Every structure is written in C-alpha cells, then in structure tokens.
mmCIF file of C-alpha atoms in Angstrom:
data_model
loop_
_atom_site.group_PDB
_atom_site.id
_atom_site.type_symbol
_atom_site.label_atom_id
_atom_site.label_comp_id
_atom_site.label_asym_id
_atom_site.label_seq_id
_atom_site.Cartn_x
_atom_site.Cartn_y
_atom_site.Cartn_z
ATOM 1 C CA MET G 1 -121.331 -11.180 16.876
ATOM 2 C CA ASP G 2 -120.349 -9.301 13.512
ATOM 3 C CA PHE G 3 -116.584 -9.687 11.962
ATOM 4 C CA THR G 4 -115.961 -5.946 12.471
ATOM 5 C CA THR G 5 -116.896 -5.969 16.437
ATOM 6 C CA PHE G 6 -114.658 -9.325 16.566
ATOM 7 C CA THR G 7 -111.899 -7.656 14.780
ATOM 8 C CA ARG G 8 -112.054 -4.755 17.305
ATOM 9 C CA LEU G 9 -111.948 -7.186 20.379
ATOM 10 C CA PHE G 10 -109.318 -9.033 18.897
ATOM 11 C CA PRO G 11 -107.055 -6.847 16.806
ATOM 12 C CA GLY G 12 -104.319 -9.250 16.183
ATOM 13 C CA SER G 13 -100.806 -9.793 17.977
ATOM 14 C CA CYS G 14 -97.949 -7.121 18.103
ATOM 15 C CA TYR G 15 -95.242 -9.564 15.806
ATOM 16 C CA LYS G 16 -96.031 -7.635 12.490
ATOM 17 C CA SER G 17 -95.146 -4.453 14.250
ATOM 18 C CA LEU G 18 -92.301 -5.394 16.319
ATOM 19 C CA SER G 19 -90.980 -6.822 13.091
ATOM 20 C CA LEU G 20 -91.562 -3.638 11.162
ATOM 21 C CA HIS G 21 -89.852 -1.576 14.116
ATOM 22 C CA ARG G 22 -86.904 -4.064 13.718
ATOM 23 C CA GLN G 23 -86.883 -3.376 10.171
ATOM 24 C CA VAL G 24 -86.842 0.343 10.466
ATOM 25 C CA ILE G 25 -83.858 0.005 12.704
ATOM 26 C CA LEU G 26 -81.954 -2.571 10.269
ATOM 27 C CA ASP G 27 -82.244 -0.264 7.684
ATOM 28 C CA ALA G 28 -80.936 2.685 9.839
ATOM 29 C CA LEU G 29 -77.830 0.596 10.805
ATOM 30 C CA VAL G 30 -77.254 0.297 6.973
ATOM 31 C CA LEU G 31 -77.721 4.152 6.498
ATOM 32 C CA LEU G 32 -75.350 4.920 9.462
ATOM 33 C CA ASN G 33 -72.675 2.642 7.802
ATOM 34 C CA LYS G 34 -72.851 4.455 4.445
ATOM 35 C CA GLN G 35 -72.804 7.835 6.124
ATOM 36 C CA TRP G 36 -69.527 6.793 7.871
ATOM 37 C CA GLN G 37 -68.153 5.608 4.737
ATOM 38 C CA ARG G 38 -68.726 8.719 3.167
ATOM 39 C CA ARG G 39 -67.109 10.555 5.957
ATOM 40 C CA LEU G 40 -64.189 8.301 5.625
ATOM 41 C CA THR G 41 -63.863 9.290 2.116
ATOM 42 C CA GLY G 42 -63.866 12.842 2.296
ATOM 43 C CA ASP G 43 -67.375 13.795 1.363
ATOM 44 C CA GLY G 44 -68.194 17.101 2.885
ATOM 45 C CA GLN G 45 -72.079 16.306 2.713
ATOM 46 C CA CYS G 46 -71.512 13.838 5.724
ATOM 47 C CA TYR G 47 -71.327 16.899 7.939
ATOM 48 C CA GLU G 48 -74.639 18.059 7.384
ATOM 49 C CA GLN G 49 -77.917 16.542 9.006
ATOM 50 C CA GLU G 50 -78.699 13.303 7.289
ATOM 51 C CA ASN G 51 -82.228 13.428 5.724
ATOM 52 C CA TRP G 52 -82.842 9.751 6.986
ATOM 53 C CA LEU G 53 -82.348 10.990 10.574
ATOM 54 C CA ASN G 54 -85.277 13.561 10.400
ATOM 55 C CA ASP G 55 -87.977 10.315 10.236
ATOM 56 C CA PHE G 56 -85.918 7.793 12.037
ATOM 57 C CA LEU G 57 -86.770 8.431 15.666
ATOM 58 C CA PRO G 58 -90.495 9.443 15.033
ATOM 59 C CA THR G 59 -91.189 6.455 13.098
ATOM 60 C CA VAL G 60 -89.440 4.121 15.675
ATOM 61 C CA ALA G 61 -91.508 6.044 18.424
ATOM 62 C CA LYS G 62 -94.790 5.528 16.557
ATOM 63 C CA LEU G 63 -94.136 1.713 15.886
ATOM 64 C CA GLU G 64 -93.308 1.424 19.736
ATOM 65 C CA GLN G 65 -96.711 2.955 20.694
ATOM 66 C CA GLU G 66 -98.432 0.435 18.458
ATOM 67 C CA ILE G 67 -96.629 -2.459 19.972
ATOM 68 C CA LEU G 68 -97.538 -1.250 23.388
ATOM 69 C CA ALA G 69 -100.928 -0.770 22.690
ATOM 70 C CA ARG G 70 -101.307 -4.248 21.075
ATOM 71 C CA LEU G 71 -99.600 -5.710 24.000
ATOM 72 C CA THR G 72 -102.379 -4.548 26.419
ATOM 73 C CA GLN G 73 -105.089 -5.915 23.912
ATOM 74 C CA PRO G 74 -106.422 -9.539 24.108
ATOM 75 C CA THR G 75 -105.592 -11.809 21.269
ATOM 76 C CA LEU G 76 -106.372 -15.210 19.988
ATOM 77 C CA THR G 77 -102.733 -16.410 20.303
ATOM 78 C CA ALA G 78 -100.071 -16.131 23.063
ATOM 79 C CA GLN G 79 -97.898 -13.328 22.701
ATOM 80 C CA HIS G 80 -95.057 -13.829 25.180
ATOM 81 C CA LYS G 81 -95.310 -10.375 26.477
ATOM 82 C CA GLY G 82 -92.085 -10.338 28.602
ATOM 83 C CA LYS G 83 -90.111 -11.254 25.801
ATOM 84 C CA MET G 84 -91.624 -8.751 23.356
ATOM 85 C CA LEU G 85 -90.808 -6.221 25.585
ATOM 86 C CA THR G 86 -87.348 -7.156 26.245
ATOM 87 C CA LEU G 87 -86.831 -7.214 22.595
ATOM 88 C CA LEU G 88 -88.664 -3.832 22.171
ATOM 89 C CA GLN G 89 -86.486 -2.332 24.693
ATOM 90 C CA THR G 90 -83.284 -3.835 22.897
ATOM 91 C CA GLN G 91 -84.502 -2.270 19.635
ATOM 92 C CA ASN G 92 -85.056 1.105 21.179
ATOM 93 C CA ASN G 93 -81.513 1.085 22.619
ATOM 94 C CA LEU G 94 -80.251 0.211 19.093
ATOM 95 C CA ALA G 95 -82.179 2.947 17.669
ATOM 96 C CA HIS G 96 -80.664 5.690 20.236
ATOM 97 C CA LEU G 97 -77.367 4.613 19.818
ATOM 98 C CA ILE G 98 -77.428 5.009 16.005
ATOM 99 C CA CYS G 99 -78.982 8.387 16.541
ATOM 100 C CA ARG G 100 -75.952 9.333 18.606
ATOM 101 C CA LEU G 101 -73.331 7.775 16.263
ATOM 102 C CA ALA G 102 -75.047 9.350 13.318
ATOM 103 C CA GLU G 103 -74.821 12.906 15.324
ATOM 104 C CA ARG G 104 -71.075 12.350 16.180
ATOM 105 C CA LEU G 105 -70.389 11.825 12.411
ATOM 106 C CA THR G 106 -71.347 15.285 11.399
ATOM 107 C CA TYR G 107 -68.801 16.627 13.797
ATOM 108 C CA ARG G 108 -65.656 17.952 12.062
ATOM 109 C CA SER G 109 -63.393 15.602 10.621
ATOM 110 C CA SER G 110 -60.647 14.051 12.993
ATOM 111 C CA ARG G 111 -56.916 14.597 11.591
ATOM 112 C CA LEU G 112 -55.551 11.118 12.227
ATOM 113 C CA GLY G 113 -52.454 9.592 11.191
ATOM 114 C CA GLU G 114 -52.212 7.082 8.263
ATOM 115 C CA ASP G 115 -51.815 3.957 10.923
ATOM 116 C CA LEU G 116 -54.743 5.213 12.757
ATOM 117 C CA GLN G 117 -56.861 6.058 9.693
ATOM 118 C CA ARG G 118 -55.965 2.628 8.630
ATOM 119 C CA SER G 119 -57.386 1.042 11.742
ATOM 120 C CA VAL G 120 -60.495 3.221 11.481
ATOM 121 C CA GLU G 121 -61.157 1.947 7.947
ATOM 122 C CA GLN G 122 -60.777 -1.719 8.812
ATOM 123 C CA LEU G 123 -63.333 -0.978 11.785
ATOM 124 C CA ASN G 124 -65.854 0.420 9.299
ATOM 125 C CA LEU G 125 -65.310 -2.561 7.092
ATOM 126 C CA HIS G 126 -65.989 -4.897 9.884
ATOM 127 C CA PHE G 127 -69.034 -3.076 10.938
ATOM 128 C CA ALA G 128 -70.362 -3.398 7.464
ATOM 129 C CA ARG G 129 -69.983 -7.006 7.741
ATOM 130 C CA VAL G 130 -71.799 -7.230 10.944
ATOM 131 C CA VAL G 131 -74.777 -5.044 9.606
ATOM 132 C CA TYR G 132 -75.118 -7.057 6.531
ATOM 133 C CA SER G 133 -75.034 -10.317 8.121
ATOM 134 C CA LEU G 134 -77.637 -9.258 10.857
ATOM 135 C CA LYS G 135 -80.029 -7.967 8.135
ATOM 136 C CA ALA G 136 -79.355 -11.193 6.139
ATOM 137 C CA GLY G 137 -80.189 -13.410 9.089
ATOM 138 C CA VAL G 138 -83.215 -11.522 10.306
ATOM 139 C CA THR G 139 -84.513 -11.420 6.827
ATOM 140 C CA LYS G 140 -84.297 -15.045 6.636
ATOM 141 C CA GLN G 141 -86.154 -15.738 10.262
ATOM 142 C CA ASP G 142 -88.801 -13.340 8.802
ATOM 143 C CA ARG G 143 -89.300 -15.167 5.935
ATOM 144 C CA LEU G 144 -89.646 -18.582 7.841
ATOM 145 C CA GLY G 145 -91.929 -16.945 10.588
ATOM 146 C CA ILE G 146 -95.042 -18.752 9.018
ATOM 147 C CA PRO G 147 -97.209 -21.320 10.786
ATOM 148 C CA GLY G 148 -95.456 -24.871 10.153
ATOM 149 C CA PHE G 149 -91.918 -23.151 9.804
ATOM 150 C CA ARG G 150 -91.212 -23.272 13.532
ATOM 151 C CA LYS G 151 -88.159 -25.590 13.485
ATOM 152 C CA GLN G 152 -86.655 -23.790 10.519
ATOM 153 C CA GLN G 153 -87.214 -20.373 11.897
ATOM 154 C CA SER G 154 -85.354 -21.365 15.063
ATOM 155 C CA GLN G 155 -82.549 -23.250 13.160
ATOM 156 C CA ALA G 156 -82.319 -20.013 10.965
ATOM 157 C CA LEU G 157 -81.939 -17.925 14.063
ATOM 158 C CA LEU G 158 -79.304 -20.162 15.558
ATOM 159 C CA GLU G 159 -77.148 -19.900 12.640
ATOM 160 C CA ALA G 160 -77.651 -16.208 12.391
ATOM 161 C CA ASN G 161 -76.725 -16.062 16.224
ATOM 162 C CA GLN G 162 -73.779 -17.979 15.794
ATOM 163 C CA GLU G 163 -72.410 -15.943 12.771
ATOM 164 C CA ILE G 164 -73.351 -12.670 14.581
ATOM 165 C CA THR G 165 -71.638 -13.919 17.395
ATOM 166 C CA ILE G 166 -68.399 -14.345 15.762
ATOM 167 C CA ALA G 167 -68.523 -11.058 13.478
ATOM 168 C CA VAL G 168 -69.490 -9.365 16.926
ATOM 169 C CA ASN G 169 -66.586 -10.680 18.868
ATOM 170 C CA GLU G 170 -64.097 -9.527 16.018
ATOM 171 C CA LEU G 171 -65.659 -6.335 15.813
ATOM 172 C CA ARG G 172 -64.996 -5.787 19.487
ATOM 173 C CA ASN G 173 -61.484 -6.915 19.365
ATOM 174 C CA ILE G 174 -61.016 -4.626 16.398
ATOM 175 C CA ILE G 175 -62.503 -1.631 18.667
ATOM 176 C CA SER G 176 -60.078 -2.484 21.512
ATOM 177 C CA ALA G 177 -57.347 -2.581 19.195
ATOM 178 C CA CYS G 178 -58.237 0.780 17.639
ATOM 179 C CA LYS G 179 -58.675 2.271 21.051
ATOM 180 C CA GLY G 180 -55.003 1.031 21.926
ATOM 181 C CA LYS G 181 -53.801 2.808 18.785
ATOM 182 C CA VAL G 182 -55.459 5.955 19.971
ATOM 183 C CA PHE G 183 -53.541 6.022 23.520
ATOM 184 C CA GLN G 184 -50.464 5.099 21.200
ATOM 185 C CA HIS G 185 -50.669 8.414 19.330
ATOM 186 C CA GLU G 186 -52.209 10.642 21.880
ATOM 187 C CA GLY G 187 -49.240 12.920 21.556
ATOM 188 C CA GLU G 188 -50.094 13.293 17.913
ATOM 189 C CA LEU G 189 -53.829 14.172 18.174
ATOM 190 C CA ASP G 190 -55.811 17.147 19.120
ATOM 191 C CA PRO G 191 -57.525 16.346 22.401
ATOM 192 C CA LEU G 192 -60.938 17.373 20.761
ATOM 193 C CA ASP G 193 -60.199 14.910 17.940
ATOM 194 C CA MET G 194 -59.058 12.254 20.539
ATOM 195 C CA ALA G 195 -62.172 12.588 22.904
ATOM 196 C CA LEU G 196 -64.520 12.261 19.926
ATOM 197 C CA LEU G 197 -62.838 9.347 18.401
ATOM 198 C CA LEU G 198 -62.757 7.763 22.158
ATOM 199 C CA LEU G 199 -66.795 8.256 22.237
ATOM 200 C CA SER G 200 -67.517 7.178 19.121
ATOM 201 C CA LEU G 201 -65.392 3.895 19.714
ATOM 202 C CA ASP G 202 -67.403 3.325 23.211
ATOM 203 C CA ASP G 203 -70.714 3.827 21.317
ATOM 204 C CA MET G 204 -69.741 1.335 18.627
ATOM 205 C CA ASP G 205 -69.076 -1.354 21.350
ATOM 206 C CA ASP G 206 -72.405 -0.608 23.008
ATOM 207 C CA LEU G 207 -74.082 -1.115 19.673
ATOM 208 C CA ALA G 208 -72.097 -4.405 19.065
ATOM 209 C CA LEU G 209 -73.241 -5.671 22.253
ATOM 210 C CA TRP G 210 -76.895 -4.601 21.555
ATOM 211 C CA ILE G 211 -76.835 -6.212 18.029
ATOM 212 C CA HIS G 212 -75.772 -9.575 19.676
ATOM 213 C CA SER G 213 -78.442 -9.112 22.520
ATOM 214 C CA MET G 214 -81.107 -8.702 19.866
ATOM 215 C CA VAL G 215 -80.491 -11.939 17.957
ATOM 216 C CA ILE G 216 -80.418 -13.708 21.253
ATOM 217 C CA HIS G 217 -83.962 -12.400 22.102
ATOM 218 C CA LEU G 218 -85.382 -13.134 18.619
ATOM 219 C CA GLN G 219 -83.945 -16.606 19.228
ATOM 220 C CA GLN G 220 -85.480 -17.043 22.621
ATOM 221 C CA LEU G 221 -88.904 -15.447 21.086
ATOM 222 C CA SER G 222 -88.917 -18.205 18.277
ATOM 223 C CA ARG G 223 -89.187 -20.890 21.004
#
C-alpha cells in the first residue's frame, strides 16, 4: 500500500480540528469582552455589527463538519468519540451564546444609574478575568498535549479547572448581585432597558456555566 492510499484510509484524529474549533471560540470570547468594554466607555462604534462576527459562526460550522467527518473515519489511535462529541457540543453552545450576547451589545445603550453602572462595570472586569484565565489554561494544556506529557497535561488542566471554578463562581455571584440591583432600581429603569439587561445577565450566567463545563470535559478527555 502506498503512502497516499494509507493516509486516505487513516487521515488522522480530530484532536487538532477540535483544538482549532476551541481556539476560535476562545478568541471570540476575548473579542466579546472588548466589545463590551467599548460599549461601557460609550464608543458609538459598538452599536454597529462587529466585523469578527461575520466570519465567526461560518468558521465554527466548517470546523465542526471537519471534526464530525474525522470521527466517522478509521484512525490509528483511539478517539474517545463520546467525550469528543460532548466537548464539541459544549463548544458549540458557547459559540451561540457568544453571538447572542454580541448581538445584544449592538442594541441601544441602557440608561443606568451610577450604582447599577458600577455593578455592570465590575461584572465586565470579572468576566475579563474568567476569559483570560480560561485562555491561559487551555493554551498551557495544548502546549503539553504531546506524547510523553500526559501527566503534566492532566495536572495543567486540573490547575486550570480549579482556577476557572473559583473565577466562574465569583462571576455568577456578581451576576446574581447585579440582578438584585436591577430589581432594586426597577422604578428608575426604562422597561425595555431593564428587560435587555436581565436577558444579557441570564446569557452571561449560562456562558459562565458552559465555560466551566468545557474545562471539565477537557480534563476528562485528557485522562
């Protein structure tokens, strides 16, 4: 059997494609945070469709199809198909939430009082901490994701999981406190502003849970 025929029969696992799919989502989380920061600083450009959103979902969808195609083909190594599909679905859920939040940020600016504005700014700062902690942890895991480093990879993911768990729990506490302040200032808010803010907070809470879920699935896949 010649090499070309061999590589067609065994095109390789989908680990690389799954990692690329994840990296696109991590980059989008960073861009989402920057978009939110621009909105909080009053930059009018944030109300326009963000350029990065135009290619985001098509890129995610293309990588998803590549991953699914590779999972149905034979490989020389075990692929843990069930775990990979679970991780892929988790990453897709993150992608769709990112798009939904980014779209909400293009709506009109909410007129918030100083107390509520400070709470939202605190939430944005902590969200940035979660995003960058996640990106750093996954980058470290990918760097160790080579033969002979399984133990170090598992330890890196364990450390990332612990750090993200703490950060996500704090983020969810801040989201909960922010929701409380929204209802506390209900009489001062335009009903539409209040509804949009609460929807965004719910999405942020879901996003935090899926981020934590992704770290857990990554750790399980490394075992």
